[in-house]
Tab-separated table of C-alpha atoms in Angstrom:
chain	number	residue	atom	x	y	z
A	235	UNK	CA	26.866	209.581	90.651
A	236	UNK	CA	25.782	212.317	88.222
A	237	UNK	CA	29.073	211.960	86.355
A	238	UNK	CA	28.501	208.225	85.889
A	239	UNK	CA	24.964	208.796	84.590
A	240	UNK	CA	26.268	211.402	82.138
A	241	UNK	CA	29.061	209.097	80.982
A	242	UNK	CA	26.678	206.175	80.447
A	243	UNK	CA	24.214	208.425	78.585
A	244	UNK	CA	26.939	209.702	76.258
A	245	UNK	CA	28.160	206.143	75.637
A	246	UNK	CA	24.642	204.944	74.770
A	247	UNK	CA	23.957	207.842	72.415
A	248	UNK	CA	27.312	207.410	70.688
A	249	UNK	CA	26.836	203.658	70.270
A	250	UNK	CA	23.352	204.196	68.793
A	251	UNK	CA	24.894	206.265	66.012
A	252	UNK	CA	27.160	203.386	65.009
A	253	UNK	CA	24.608	200.585	65.436
A	254	UNK	CA	22.324	201.945	62.699
A	255	UNK	CA	25.128	201.587	60.145
A	256	UNK	CA	26.025	198.121	61.390
A	257	UNK	CA	22.435	196.914	61.012
A	258	UNK	CA	22.029	198.204	57.457
A	259	UNK	CA	21.598	195.593	54.734
A	260	UNK	CA	24.123	197.086	52.379
A	261	UNK	CA	24.636	200.478	50.855
A	262	UNK	CA	21.729	202.320	49.297
A	263	UNK	CA	24.112	204.055	46.900
A	264	UNK	CA	23.358	203.251	43.243
A	265	UNK	CA	26.031	201.012	41.730
A	266	UNK	CA	24.676	201.204	38.177
A	267	UNK	CA	23.362	204.775	37.956
A	268	UNK	CA	19.772	203.903	38.814
A	269	UNK	CA	17.281	204.509	41.612
A	270	UNK	CA	17.726	202.355	44.718
A	271	UNK	CA	15.076	201.162	47.173
A	272	UNK	CA	15.270	198.747	50.082
A	273	UNK	CA	12.490	196.249	50.779
A	274	UNK	CA	12.429	193.158	52.983
A	275	UNK	CA	16.151	193.407	53.770
A	276	UNK	CA	17.055	193.435	50.060
A	277	UNK	CA	18.289	196.295	47.884
A	278	UNK	CA	16.698	196.816	44.451
A	279	UNK	CA	18.147	199.189	41.845
A	280	UNK	CA	16.121	200.113	38.747
A	281	UNK	CA	18.136	201.500	35.840
A	282	UNK	CA	16.556	203.146	32.787
A	283	UNK	CA	18.260	202.060	29.585
A	284	UNK	CA	17.553	203.429	26.103
A	285	UNK	CA	15.166	200.605	25.118
A	286	UNK	CA	14.832	198.566	28.301
A	287	UNK	CA	14.878	198.609	32.088
A	288	UNK	CA	17.414	196.782	34.237
A	289	UNK	CA	16.879	195.562	37.784
A	290	UNK	CA	19.851	194.791	40.032
A	291	UNK	CA	19.330	192.906	43.300
A	292	UNK	CA	21.639	192.941	46.337
A	293	UNK	CA	21.470	191.278	49.727
A	294	UNK	CA	23.725	192.589	52.521
A	295	UNK	CA	25.782	194.457	49.938
A	296	UNK	CA	26.435	191.351	47.835
A	297	UNK	CA	25.055	190.570	44.389
A	298	UNK	CA	21.996	188.313	44.699
A	299	UNK	CA	21.547	185.740	41.901
A	300	UNK	CA	18.346	186.366	39.956
A	301	UNK	CA	17.973	182.986	38.245
A	302	UNK	CA	15.262	181.841	40.675
A	303	UNK	CA	13.442	185.168	40.909
A	304	UNK	CA	10.213	186.010	39.134
A	305	UNK	CA	9.735	189.721	38.536
A	306	UNK	CA	7.693	192.114	36.460
A	307	UNK	CA	7.492	195.866	36.012
A	308	UNK	CA	4.455	198.120	35.607
A	309	UNK	CA	4.985	201.631	34.241
A	310	UNK	CA	2.236	204.187	34.903
A	311	UNK	CA	2.637	207.342	32.812
A	312	UNK	CA	-0.355	209.665	32.736
A	313	UNK	CA	-3.309	207.505	31.677
A	314	UNK	CA	-1.062	204.878	30.076
A	315	UNK	CA	-0.136	201.583	31.733
A	316	UNK	CA	2.574	199.270	30.377
A	317	UNK	CA	3.728	195.950	31.779
A	318	UNK	CA	6.634	193.598	31.071
A	319	UNK	CA	8.358	190.625	32.710
A	320	UNK	CA	11.946	190.837	33.905
A	321	UNK	CA	14.226	188.162	32.448
A	322	UNK	CA	17.372	187.055	34.354
A	323	UNK	CA	20.416	188.413	32.547
A	324	UNK	CA	23.282	186.889	34.513
A	325	UNK	CA	24.497	187.558	38.026
A	326	UNK	CA	22.231	189.913	39.930
A	327	UNK	CA	20.760	191.573	36.828
A	328	UNK	CA	17.327	191.231	35.233
A	329	UNK	CA	16.125	193.042	32.101
A	330	UNK	CA	12.613	194.015	30.953
A	331	UNK	CA	11.758	195.073	27.418
A	332	UNK	CA	10.023	198.333	28.368
A	333	UNK	CA	10.928	202.010	28.703
A	334	UNK	CA	10.330	204.495	31.512
A	335	UNK	CA	9.580	208.119	30.653
A	336	UNK	CA	10.181	211.100	32.935
A	337	UNK	CA	7.369	211.570	35.442
A	338	UNK	CA	6.343	207.899	35.391
A	339	UNK	CA	5.526	205.816	38.436
A	340	UNK	CA	7.061	202.358	38.335
A	341	UNK	CA	5.988	199.295	40.300
A	342	UNK	CA	8.375	196.346	40.466
A	343	UNK	CA	7.053	193.056	41.798
A	344	UNK	CA	9.554	190.369	42.800
A	345	UNK	CA	8.912	186.877	44.138
A	346	UNK	CA	10.927	183.760	44.812
A	347	UNK	CA	9.602	180.278	45.420
A	348	UNK	CA	6.964	180.183	48.114
A	349	UNK	CA	7.893	183.556	49.632
A	350	UNK	CA	5.237	186.248	49.359
A	351	UNK	CA	5.875	188.784	46.563
A	352	UNK	CA	7.523	192.135	47.236
A	353	UNK	CA	6.270	195.273	45.470
A	354	UNK	CA	8.578	198.282	45.257
A	355	UNK	CA	7.398	201.705	44.053
A	356	UNK	CA	9.665	204.134	42.180
A	357	UNK	CA	9.090	207.639	40.830
A	358	UNK	CA	11.006	208.966	37.832
């Protein structure tokens, strides 16, 4: 009886290790060299460009079309606050005409249709 309990316990622990990967909503590895966050089962990657900021959106590891998304970015750097809208740029990419300096806190707000907006916080 003790052997069966041990065997079942080991099987449950081992399966729990694999279930967490199976339930993930795609990789959190950056695909474009940015900073990745997950929110509401979606993956958002913010990439600092020289004169702009790019936002890439993925759902379950697949590119999510941004044509119907509304998004904006707020950059908080010291006592300064800057804001800009993201514009769809084809595929799963959106671009905002703003820059992010080192040490800034960035808030990205994304909404679609009648769904409530999602706010994601980044630190650079």
